[in-house]
PDB file of C-alpha atoms in Angstrom:
ATOM      1  CA  UNK A 160       0.002  -0.009   0.009  1.00 43.00           C
ATOM      2  CA  UNK A 161       1.480   3.281  -1.139  1.00 42.00           C
ATOM      3  CA  UNK A 162       0.541   5.129   2.040  1.00 39.00           C
ATOM      4  CA  UNK A 163       1.795   2.555   4.545  1.00 39.00           C
ATOM      5  CA  UNK A 164       4.586   3.665   6.774  1.00 37.00           C
ATOM      6  CA  UNK A 165       7.530   1.513   7.768  1.00 40.00           C
ATOM      7  CA  UNK A 166       9.478   1.711  11.002  1.00 38.00           C
ATOM      8  CA  UNK A 167      12.148   3.882   9.410  1.00 39.00           C
ATOM      9  CA  UNK A 168       9.859   6.485   7.887  1.00 38.00           C
ATOM     10  CA  UNK A 169      10.080   8.711  10.969  1.00 39.00           C
ATOM     11  CA  UNK A 170      13.884   8.852  10.986  1.00 38.00           C
ATOM     12  CA  UNK A 171      14.832  12.072   9.253  1.00 39.00           C
ATOM     13  CA  UNK A 172      17.876  13.365  11.121  1.00 40.00           C
ATOM     14  CA  UNK A 173      20.765  13.418   8.718  1.00 41.00           C
ATOM     15  CA  UNK A 174      24.467  12.992   9.425  1.00 42.00           C
ATOM     16  CA  UNK A 175      27.296  14.877   7.813  1.00 44.00           C
ATOM     17  CA  UNK A 176      30.673  13.512   6.785  1.00 42.00           C
ATOM     18  CA  UNK A 177      31.889  13.301  10.394  1.00 43.00           C
ATOM     19  CA  UNK A 178      28.740  11.626  11.646  1.00 42.00           C
ATOM     20  CA  UNK A 179      27.292  14.754  13.246  1.00 42.00           C
ATOM     21  CA  UNK A 180      23.687  15.752  12.919  1.00 41.00           C
ATOM     22  CA  UNK A 181      23.286  18.131   9.989  1.00 43.00           C
ATOM     23  CA  UNK A 182      22.867  21.844  10.311  1.00 40.00           C
ATOM     24  CA  UNK A 183      19.131  21.425   9.596  1.00 42.00           C
ATOM     25  CA  UNK A 184      18.733  20.001  13.100  1.00 41.00           C
ATOM     26  CA  UNK A 185      21.314  22.347  14.665  1.00 42.00           C
ATOM     27  CA  UNK A 186      19.888  25.616  13.461  1.00 43.00           C
ATOM     28  CA  UNK A 187      19.034  28.331  15.988  1.00 45.00           C
ATOM     29  CA  UNK A 188      15.372  27.319  15.958  1.00 47.00           C
ATOM     30  CA  UNK A 189      16.139  23.630  16.595  1.00 46.00           C
ATOM     31  CA  UNK A 190      18.624  23.945  19.429  1.00 46.00           C
ATOM     32  CA  UNK A 191      18.528  25.104  22.985  1.00 44.00           C
ATOM     33  CA  UNK A 192      21.201  25.346  25.630  1.00 46.00           C
ATOM     34  CA  UNK A 193      24.522  24.706  23.914  1.00 47.00           C
ATOM     35  CA  UNK A 194      23.407  22.848  20.842  1.00 52.00           C
ATOM     36  CA  UNK A 195      20.995  20.324  22.395  1.00 62.00           C
ATOM     37  CA  UNK A 196      18.158  19.448  20.020  1.00 67.00           C
ATOM     38  CA  UNK A 197      14.806  20.989  20.689  1.00 74.00           C
ATOM     39  CA  UNK A 198      12.475  17.976  21.033  1.00 78.00           C
ATOM     40  CA  UNK A 199       9.565  19.883  19.565  1.00 69.00           C
ATOM     41  CA  UNK A 200      11.468  20.732  16.398  1.00 71.00           C
ATOM     42  CA  UNK A 201      12.773  17.165  16.066  1.00 74.00           C
ATOM     43  CA  UNK A 202       9.216  15.887  16.431  1.00 69.00           C
ATOM     44  CA  UNK A 203       7.962  18.315  13.803  1.00 67.00           C
ATOM     45  CA  UNK A 204      10.805  17.312  11.453  1.00 71.00           C
ATOM     46  CA  UNK A 205       9.831  13.669  11.835  1.00 74.00           C
ATOM     47  CA  UNK A 206       6.156  14.362  11.287  1.00 73.00           C
ATOM     48  CA  UNK A 207       7.170  16.353   8.188  1.00 70.00           C
ATOM     49  CA  UNK A 208       8.559  13.156   6.695  1.00 72.00           C
ATOM     50  CA  UNK A 209       5.179  11.387   6.825  1.00 74.00           C
ATOM     51  CA  UNK A 210       3.324  11.141   3.545  1.00 77.00           C
ATOM     52  CA  UNK A 211       0.019  12.903   3.228  1.00 79.00           C
ATOM     53  CA  UNK A 212      -2.915  10.688   2.259  1.00 82.00           C
ATOM     54  CA  UNK A 213      -4.961  11.492  -0.811  1.00 84.00           C
ATOM     55  CA  UNK A 214      -8.593  10.463  -1.068  1.00 87.00           C
ATOM     56  CA  UNK A 215      -7.752   6.999  -2.362  1.00 91.00           C
ATOM     57  CA  UNK A 216      -5.202   6.499   0.423  1.00 87.00           C
ATOM     58  CA  UNK A 217      -7.720   7.466   3.074  1.00 88.00           C
ATOM     59  CA  UNK A 218     -10.227   5.037   1.614  1.00 92.00           C
ATOM     60  CA  UNK A 219      -7.654   2.221   1.730  1.00 93.00           C
ATOM     61  CA  UNK A 220      -6.666   2.913   5.314  1.00 92.00           C
ATOM     62  CA  UNK A 221     -10.315   3.211   6.370  1.00 94.00           C
ATOM     63  CA  UNK A 222     -11.027  -0.115   4.743  1.00 95.00           C
ATOM     64  CA  UNK A 223      -8.061  -1.678   6.536  1.00 95.00           C
ATOM     65  CA  UNK A 224      -9.374  -0.439   9.869  1.00 95.00           C
ATOM     66  CA  UNK A 225     -12.895  -1.665   9.071  1.00 95.00           C
ATOM     67  CA  UNK A 226     -11.778  -5.106   7.932  1.00 96.00           C
ATOM     68  CA  UNK A 227      -9.505  -5.549  10.946  1.00 96.00           C
ATOM     69  CA  UNK A 228     -12.269  -4.553  13.356  1.00 96.00           C
ATOM     70  CA  UNK A 229     -14.755  -6.882  11.649  1.00 96.00           C
ATOM     71  CA  UNK A 230     -12.291  -9.737  12.053  1.00 96.00           C
ATOM     72  CA  UNK A 231     -12.094  -8.971  15.750  1.00 97.00           C
ATOM     73  CA  UNK A 232     -15.852  -8.899  16.040  1.00 96.00           C
ATOM     74  CA  UNK A 233     -16.285 -12.205  14.240  1.00 93.00           C
ATOM     75  CA  UNK A 234     -13.588 -13.804  16.400  1.00 94.00           C
ATOM     76  CA  UNK A 235     -15.534 -12.726  19.466  1.00 96.00           C
ATOM     77  CA  UNK A 236     -18.680 -14.271  18.063  1.00 93.00           C
ATOM     78  CA  UNK A 237     -16.694 -17.472  17.653  1.00 90.00           C
ATOM     79  CA  UNK A 238     -16.510 -18.063  21.437  1.00 92.00           C
ATOM     80  CA  UNK A 239     -19.482 -18.470  23.747  1.00 94.00           C
ATOM     81  CA  UNK A 240     -18.293 -15.738  26.094  1.00 96.00           C
ATOM     82  CA  UNK A 241     -18.111 -13.237  23.252  1.00 96.00           C
ATOM     83  CA  UNK A 242     -21.534 -14.157  21.874  1.00 95.00           C
ATOM     84  CA  UNK A 243     -23.182 -13.961  25.268  1.00 96.00           C
ATOM     85  CA  UNK A 244     -21.575 -10.675  26.204  1.00 96.00           C
ATOM     86  CA  UNK A 245     -22.224  -8.970  22.851  1.00 97.00           C
ATOM     87  CA  UNK A 246     -25.645 -10.303  21.955  1.00 96.00           C
ATOM     88  CA  UNK A 247     -27.010  -9.995  25.468  1.00 96.00           C
ATOM     89  CA  UNK A 248     -25.546  -6.560  26.083  1.00 96.00           C
ATOM     90  CA  UNK A 249     -28.575  -4.407  25.443  1.00 95.00           C
ATOM     91  CA  UNK A 250     -30.888  -6.360  27.739  1.00 96.00           C
ATOM     92  CA  UNK A 251     -28.241  -6.403  30.446  1.00 95.00           C
ATOM     93  CA  UNK A 252     -27.751  -2.637  30.065  1.00 93.00           C
ATOM     94  CA  UNK A 253     -31.449  -2.104  30.592  1.00 92.00           C
ATOM     95  CA  UNK A 254     -31.754  -4.464  33.566  1.00 93.00           C
ATOM     96  CA  UNK A 255     -28.454  -4.203  35.427  1.00 91.00           C
ATOM     97  CA  UNK A 256     -27.715  -0.746  36.837  1.00 87.00           C
ATOM     98  CA  UNK A 257     -24.243  -1.739  38.053  1.00 89.00           C
ATOM     99  CA  UNK A 258     -23.253  -3.075  34.646  1.00 91.00           C
ATOM    100  CA  UNK A 259     -24.752   0.013  32.972  1.00 88.00           C
ATOM    101  CA  UNK A 260     -22.662   2.310  35.178  1.00 86.00           C
ATOM    102  CA  UNK A 261     -19.559   0.278  34.383  1.00 87.00           C
ATOM    103  CA  UNK A 262     -20.124   0.561  30.646  1.00 88.00           C
ATOM    104  CA  UNK A 263     -20.986   4.267  30.872  1.00 81.00           C
ATOM    105  CA  UNK A 264     -18.042   4.835  33.217  1.00 77.00           C
ATOM    106  CA  UNK A 265     -20.223   6.708  35.711  1.00 70.00           C
ATOM    107  CA  UNK A 266     -21.738   6.163  39.140  1.00 67.00           C
ATOM    108  CA  UNK A 267     -24.681   8.460  38.528  1.00 61.00           C
ATOM    109  CA  UNK A 268     -27.502   6.409  37.034  1.00 59.00           C
ATOM    110  CA  UNK A 269     -30.038   9.158  37.800  1.00 58.00           C
ATOM    111  CA  UNK A 270     -28.243  11.396  35.326  1.00 58.00           C
ATOM    112  CA  UNK A 271     -28.479   8.626  32.748  1.00 65.00           C
ATOM    113  CA  UNK A 272     -32.252   8.346  33.097  1.00 65.00           C
ATOM    114  CA  UNK A 273     -32.725  12.095  32.942  1.00 61.00           C
ATOM    115  CA  UNK A 274     -31.172  12.369  29.494  1.00 73.00           C
ATOM    116  CA  UNK A 275     -31.941  11.016  26.048  1.00 81.00           C
ATOM    117  CA  UNK A 276     -29.491   8.217  26.667  1.00 83.00           C
ATOM    118  CA  UNK A 277     -32.251   5.870  27.855  1.00 85.00           C
ATOM    119  CA  UNK A 278     -34.143   6.338  24.582  1.00 89.00           C
ATOM    120  CA  UNK A 279     -30.957   5.670  22.678  1.00 91.00           C
ATOM    121  CA  UNK A 280     -30.386   2.516  24.688  1.00 92.00           C
ATOM    122  CA  UNK A 281     -33.925   1.320  23.998  1.00 93.00           C
ATOM    123  CA  UNK A 282     -33.355   1.938  20.277  1.00 95.00           C
ATOM    124  CA  UNK A 283     -30.097  -0.036  20.465  1.00 96.00           C
ATOM    125  CA  UNK A 284     -31.888  -2.864  22.259  1.00 96.00           C
ATOM    126  CA  UNK A 285     -34.698  -3.024  19.676  1.00 97.00           C
ATOM    127  CA  UNK A 286     -32.312  -3.095  16.725  1.00 97.00           C
ATOM    128  CA  UNK A 287     -29.912  -5.571  18.396  1.00 97.00           C
ATOM    129  CA  UNK A 288     -32.790  -7.915  19.246  1.00 97.00           C
ATOM    130  CA  UNK A 289     -33.952  -7.945  15.608  1.00 96.00           C
ATOM    131  CA  UNK A 290     -30.432  -8.376  14.258  1.00 96.00           C
ATOM    132  CA  UNK A 291     -29.718 -11.162  16.767  1.00 95.00           C
ATOM    133  CA  UNK A 292     -32.898 -13.037  15.835  1.00 95.00           C
ATOM    134  CA  UNK A 293     -31.946 -12.847  12.143  1.00 94.00           C
ATOM    135  CA  UNK A 294     -28.379 -14.055  12.815  1.00 94.00           C
ATOM    136  CA  UNK A 295     -29.482 -16.927  15.050  1.00 92.00           C
ATOM    137  CA  UNK A 296     -32.105 -18.012  12.520  1.00 91.00           C
ATOM    138  CA  UNK A 297     -29.509 -18.164   9.752  1.00 89.00           C
ATOM    139  CA  UNK A 298     -26.702 -19.623  11.791  1.00 87.00           C
ATOM    140  CA  UNK A 299     -28.612 -21.862  14.164  1.00 82.00           C
ATOM    141  CA  UNK A 300     -26.686 -20.146  16.942  1.00 72.00           C
ATOM    142  CA  UNK A 301     -23.391 -21.555  15.631  1.00 72.00           C
ATOM    143  CA  UNK A 302     -20.421 -19.413  14.606  1.00 69.00           C
ATOM    144  CA  UNK A 303     -19.517 -21.669  11.710  1.00 70.00           C
ATOM    145  CA  UNK A 304     -22.607 -23.644  10.603  1.00 73.00           C
ATOM    146  CA  UNK A 305     -21.946 -26.461   8.178  1.00 72.00           C
ATOM    147  CA  UNK A 306     -23.728 -27.350   4.962  1.00 74.00           C
ATOM    148  CA  UNK A 307     -24.739 -23.838   3.888  1.00 80.00           C
ATOM    149  CA  UNK A 308     -24.987 -23.119   0.176  1.00 84.00           C
ATOM    150  CA  UNK A 309     -23.526 -19.967  -1.342  1.00 87.00           C
ATOM    151  CA  UNK A 310     -26.653 -17.891  -1.006  1.00 88.00           C
ATOM    152  CA  UNK A 311     -27.133 -18.930   2.657  1.00 86.00           C
ATOM    153  CA  UNK A 312     -23.493 -18.051   3.426  1.00 88.00           C
ATOM    154  CA  UNK A 313     -23.915 -14.629   1.850  1.00 91.00           C
ATOM    155  CA  UNK A 314     -27.085 -13.982   3.819  1.00 92.00           C
ATOM    156  CA  UNK A 315     -25.390 -15.086   7.038  1.00 90.00           C
ATOM    157  CA  UNK A 316     -22.404 -12.830   6.305  1.00 91.00           C
ATOM    158  CA  UNK A 317     -24.777  -9.889   5.830  1.00 94.00           C
ATOM    159  CA  UNK A 318     -26.487 -10.692   9.140  1.00 93.00           C
ATOM    160  CA  UNK A 319     -23.087 -10.656  10.915  1.00 93.00           C
ATOM    161  CA  UNK A 320     -22.237  -7.308   9.293  1.00 95.00           C
ATOM    162  CA  UNK A 321     -25.595  -5.962  10.511  1.00 96.00           C
ATOM    163  CA  UNK A 322     -24.690  -6.973  14.066  1.00 96.00           C
ATOM    164  CA  UNK A 323     -21.263  -5.393  13.701  1.00 96.00           C
ATOM    165  CA  UNK A 324     -22.671  -2.065  12.484  1.00 96.00           C
ATOM    166  CA  UNK A 325     -24.767  -1.789  15.681  1.00 96.00           C
ATOM    167  CA  UNK A 326     -21.682  -2.132  17.856  1.00 96.00           C
ATOM    168  CA  UNK A 327     -19.863   0.353  15.665  1.00 94.00           C
ATOM    169  CA  UNK A 328     -22.572   3.022  15.388  1.00 93.00           C
ATOM    170  CA  UNK A 329     -24.114   3.022  18.874  1.00 94.00           C
ATOM    171  CA  UNK A 330     -22.011   4.344  21.696  1.00 92.00           C
ATOM    172  CA  UNK A 331     -23.403   1.722  24.035  1.00 91.00           C
ATOM    173  CA  UNK A 332     -22.443  -1.039  21.614  1.00 95.00           C
ATOM    174  CA  UNK A 333     -18.966   0.257  21.042  1.00 95.00           C
ATOM    175  CA  UNK A 334     -18.278   0.496  24.797  1.00 95.00           C
ATOM    176  CA  UNK A 335     -19.456  -3.057  25.253  1.00 96.00           C
ATOM    177  CA  UNK A 336     -17.323  -4.216  22.301  1.00 97.00           C
ATOM    178  CA  UNK A 337     -14.207  -2.602  23.746  1.00 96.00           C
ATOM    179  CA  UNK A 338     -14.845  -4.117  27.175  1.00 96.00           C
ATOM    180  CA  UNK A 339     -15.333  -7.615  25.802  1.00 97.00           C
ATOM    181  CA  UNK A 340     -12.267  -7.282  23.609  1.00 97.00           C
ATOM    182  CA  UNK A 341     -10.161  -6.202  26.589  1.00 96.00           C
ATOM    183  CA  UNK A 342     -11.407  -9.133  28.676  1.00 97.00           C
ATOM    184  CA  UNK A 343     -10.648 -11.683  25.950  1.00 98.00           C
ATOM    185  CA  UNK A 344      -7.185 -10.263  25.221  1.00 97.00           C
ATOM    186  CA  UNK A 345      -6.330 -10.359  28.918  1.00 97.00           C
ATOM    187  CA  UNK A 346      -7.530 -13.971  29.112  1.00 97.00           C
ATOM    188  CA  UNK A 347      -5.386 -14.895  26.079  1.00 97.00           C
ATOM    189  CA  UNK A 348      -2.352 -13.279  27.737  1.00 97.00           C
ATOM    190  CA  UNK A 349      -3.008 -15.247  30.913  1.00 97.00           C
ATOM    191  CA  UNK A 350      -3.234 -18.511  28.936  1.00 97.00           C
ATOM    192  CA  UNK A 351       0.023 -17.844  27.117  1.00 96.00           C
ATOM    193  CA  UNK A 352       1.816 -17.083  30.348  1.00 97.00           C
ATOM    194  CA  UNK A 353       0.395 -20.176  32.070  1.00 97.00           C
ATOM    195  CA  UNK A 354       1.263 -22.404  29.132  1.00 96.00           C
ATOM    196  CA  UNK A 355       4.838 -21.191  29.199  1.00 96.00           C
ATOM    197  CA  UNK A 356       5.037 -21.911  32.896  1.00 96.00           C
ATOM    198  CA  UNK A 357       3.516 -25.386  32.522  1.00 95.00           C
ATOM    199  CA  UNK A 358       5.919 -26.236  29.658  1.00 95.00           C
ATOM    200  CA  UNK A 359       8.812 -25.300  31.964  1.00 94.00           C
ATOM    201  CA  UNK A 360       7.368 -27.212  34.921  1.00 93.00           C
ATOM    202  CA  UNK A 361       6.612 -30.177  32.654  1.00 91.00           C
ATOM    203  CA  UNK A 362      10.248 -30.599  31.717  1.00 91.00           C
ATOM    204  CA  UNK A 363      11.057 -30.990  35.396  1.00 91.00           C
ATOM    205  CA  UNK A 364       8.619 -33.886  35.894  1.00 89.00           C
ATOM    206  CA  UNK A 365       8.381 -35.409  32.417  1.00 90.00           C
ATOM    207  CA  UNK A 366       4.826 -34.270  31.667  1.00 90.00           C
ATOM    208  CA  UNK A 367       3.191 -32.184  28.966  1.00 91.00           C
ATOM    209  CA  UNK A 368       1.206 -28.991  29.814  1.00 91.00           C
ATOM    210  CA  UNK A 369      -2.011 -30.753  28.714  1.00 91.00           C
ATOM    211  CA  UNK A 370      -1.292 -33.613  31.123  1.00 90.00           C
ATOM    212  CA  UNK A 371      -0.775 -31.190  33.991  1.00 91.00           C
ATOM    213  CA  UNK A 372      -4.013 -29.343  33.238  1.00 92.00           C
ATOM    214  CA  UNK A 373      -5.913 -32.611  33.040  1.00 90.00           C
ATOM    215  CA  UNK A 374      -4.457 -33.704  36.377  1.00 88.00           C
ATOM    216  CA  UNK A 375      -5.601 -30.393  37.877  1.00 90.00           C
ATOM    217  CA  UNK A 376      -9.132 -30.940  36.606  1.00 88.00           C
ATOM    218  CA  UNK A 377      -9.174 -34.361  38.245  1.00 86.00           C
ATOM    219  CA  UNK A 378      -8.460 -32.738  41.576  1.00 82.00           C
ATOM    220  CA  UNK A 379      -4.757 -33.562  41.597  1.00 68.00           C
ATOM    221  CA  UNK A 380      -5.333 -37.315  41.832  1.00 65.00           C
ATOM    222  CA  UNK A 381      -3.069 -37.961  38.837  1.00 68.00           C
ATOM    223  CA  UNK A 382      -0.216 -35.576  39.611  1.00 77.00           C
ATOM    224  CA  UNK A 383       3.197 -36.772  38.509  1.00 76.00           C
ATOM    225  CA  UNK A 384       5.775 -36.928  41.240  1.00 82.00           C
ATOM    226  CA  UNK A 385       6.890 -33.406  42.264  1.00 85.00           C
ATOM    227  CA  UNK A 386       7.746 -31.320  45.259  1.00 87.00           C
ATOM    228  CA  UNK A 387       5.012 -29.503  47.166  1.00 89.00           C
ATOM    229  CA  UNK A 388       6.439 -26.139  46.118  1.00 92.00           C
ATOM    230  CA  UNK A 389       6.356 -27.054  42.439  1.00 91.00           C
ATOM    231  CA  UNK A 390       2.897 -28.551  42.855  1.00 90.00           C
ATOM    232  CA  UNK A 391       1.549 -25.234  44.133  1.00 92.00           C
ATOM    233  CA  UNK A 392       2.991 -23.409  41.132  1.00 94.00           C
ATOM    234  CA  UNK A 393       1.566 -25.960  38.731  1.00 93.00           C
ATOM    235  CA  UNK A 394      -1.838 -25.633  40.379  1.00 93.00           C
ATOM    236  CA  UNK A 395      -1.825 -21.878  39.893  1.00 95.00           C
ATOM    237  CA  UNK A 396      -0.862 -22.102  36.206  1.00 96.00           C
ATOM    238  CA  UNK A 397      -3.191 -25.010  35.417  1.00 94.00           C
ATOM    239  CA  UNK A 398      -5.963 -23.304  37.367  1.00 95.00           C
ATOM    240  CA  UNK A 399      -5.635 -20.185  35.214  1.00 96.00           C
ATOM    241  CA  UNK A 400      -6.087 -22.258  32.036  1.00 96.00           C
ATOM    242  CA  UNK A 401      -9.061 -24.112  33.508  1.00 95.00           C
ATOM    243  CA  UNK A 402     -10.607 -20.794  34.544  1.00 96.00           C
ATOM    244  CA  UNK A 403     -10.284 -19.333  31.071  1.00 96.00           C
ATOM    245  CA  UNK A 404     -11.810 -22.446  29.519  1.00 95.00           C
ATOM    246  CA  UNK A 405     -14.846 -22.161  31.769  1.00 95.00           C
ATOM    247  CA  UNK A 406     -15.095 -18.365  31.371  1.00 96.00           C
ATOM    248  CA  UNK A 407     -14.876 -18.454  27.574  1.00 96.00           C
ATOM    249  CA  UNK A 408     -17.081 -21.519  27.259  1.00 93.00           C
ATOM    250  CA  UNK A 409     -14.753 -23.360  24.891  1.00 91.00           C
ATOM    251  CA  UNK A 410     -11.795 -25.688  24.990  1.00 92.00           C
ATOM    252  CA  UNK A 411      -8.429 -24.036  25.244  1.00 94.00           C
ATOM    253  CA  UNK A 412      -7.335 -25.016  21.697  1.00 93.00           C
ATOM    254  CA  UNK A 413     -10.368 -23.344  20.142  1.00 93.00           C
ATOM    255  CA  UNK A 414      -9.947 -20.302  22.343  1.00 95.00           C
ATOM    256  CA  UNK A 415      -6.310 -19.921  21.323  1.00 95.00           C
ATOM    257  CA  UNK A 416      -7.278 -20.161  17.656  1.00 95.00           C
ATOM    258  CA  UNK A 417     -10.030 -17.511  18.037  1.00 94.00           C
ATOM    259  CA  UNK A 418      -7.738 -15.303  20.080  1.00 96.00           C
ATOM    260  CA  UNK A 419      -5.037 -15.527  17.384  1.00 97.00           C
ATOM    261  CA  UNK A 420      -7.516 -14.372  14.724  1.00 96.00           C
ATOM    262  CA  UNK A 421      -8.683 -11.627  17.073  1.00 97.00           C
ATOM    263  CA  UNK A 422      -5.099 -10.405  17.488  1.00 97.00           C
ATOM    264  CA  UNK A 423      -4.472 -10.419  13.800  1.00 97.00           C
ATOM    265  CA  UNK A 424      -7.532  -8.253  13.203  1.00 97.00           C
ATOM    266  CA  UNK A 425      -6.748  -5.966  16.114  1.00 97.00           C
ATOM    267  CA  UNK A 426      -3.151  -5.454  14.866  1.00 97.00           C
ATOM    268  CA  UNK A 427      -4.354  -4.689  11.381  1.00 96.00           C
ATOM    269  CA  UNK A 428      -6.858  -2.133  12.604  1.00 96.00           C
ATOM    270  CA  UNK A 429      -4.384  -0.477  14.984  1.00 95.00           C
ATOM    271  CA  UNK A 430      -1.751  -0.201  12.232  1.00 94.00           C
ATOM    272  CA  UNK A 431      -4.285   1.498  10.045  1.00 94.00           C
ATOM    273  CA  UNK A 432      -5.254   3.919  12.851  1.00 93.00           C
ATOM    274  CA  UNK A 433      -1.599   4.714  13.459  1.00 91.00           C
ATOM    275  CA  UNK A 434      -1.105   5.620   9.782  1.00 89.00           C
ATOM    276  CA  UNK A 435      -4.259   7.707   9.746  1.00 89.00           C
ATOM    277  CA  UNK A 436      -3.221   9.595  12.933  1.00 88.00           C
ATOM    278  CA  UNK A 437       0.249  10.342  11.607  1.00 86.00           C
ATOM    279  CA  UNK A 438      -1.141  11.464   8.253  1.00 86.00           C
ATOM    280  CA  UNK A 439      -3.640  13.795  10.007  1.00 84.00           C
ATOM    281  CA  UNK A 440      -0.817  15.244  12.142  1.00 84.00           C
ATOM    282  CA  UNK A 441       1.213  15.752   8.951  1.00 81.00           C
ATOM    283  CA  UNK A 442      -1.689  17.670   7.474  1.00 81.00           C
ATOM    284  CA  UNK A 443      -1.930  19.890  10.533  1.00 81.00           C
ATOM    285  CA  UNK A 444       1.798  20.561  10.411  1.00 75.00           C
ATOM    286  CA  UNK A 445       1.615  21.287   6.687  1.00 76.00           C
ATOM    287  CA  UNK A 446      -1.122  23.856   7.239  1.00 78.00           C
ATOM    288  CA  UNK A 447       0.756  25.441  10.159  1.00 75.00           C
ATOM    289  CA  UNK A 448       3.895  25.572   8.010  1.00 72.00           C
ATOM    290  CA  UNK A 449       2.181  27.847   5.532  1.00 75.00           C
ATOM    291  CA  UNK A 450       1.357  30.354   8.226  1.00 75.00           C
ATOM    292  CA  UNK A 451       4.782  30.092   9.913  1.00 71.00           C
ATOM    293  CA  UNK A 452       6.569  30.446   6.603  1.00 61.00           C
ATOM    294  CA  UNK A 453       9.319  28.087   7.717  1.00 55.00           C
ATOM    295  CA  UNK A 454      10.597  24.786   6.361  1.00 52.00           C
ATOM    296  CA  UNK A 455      10.253  21.508   8.245  1.00 48.00           C
TER     297      UNK A 455
END
């Protein structure tokens, strides 16, 4: 993509023949106190090296962000926890004051009911209920139903996009989406850490991580021989994995697969946002440059 930035695109300080920073960075306006670089001017110089986005470039980056976020949303639908949290969000927001305050990041529910927010929530609930019923009818409540023909798959994909748009366009939906995403990413990080620990512990006792987790689920009746200290550490790590399995409502292998797809989409969307932010900053600097009548 012509507008994509690499890690070196922000490096614009130049060196002369003796390896010193060029006079462009050492001018009176770029230095303070005995030749030290002015951080503001260095930052502006780096921003000045960022390419501006034309209309086509903006469309491409916007599409990248959209596609990455959709991938995250669909990965969340692929685990029971994500489905329950997303599709049941509007009803829970209406019924559970504590949950509503958490999502709204406020402890003043009276203020919520005195504004138009309640009407907006009721609208979100109505549309989400309709979109959920359509999606469940087409999918049978399964993330990846089998035996669908091409027309049915297209219809199901449109139903999933309709769900996604609600969580994108409604502030309530977006806040819930971010909260669920954060919870799943934290759970995935916990699993990775616990699996690394179990792999290390397993080498000490000649057991695989899966064997240790299974022994934990059996109440420790099948523990391989180990010290009490090591046993306690294994219990903590295996317990974390067991907790995530129960919380997410899926086996750990499926969860890891969904979490990997989620991270891929999240990374793609975040990279697009970073490019868009830098390009917008570059536009601001470019406009300011005209009024300052100075080169970056």
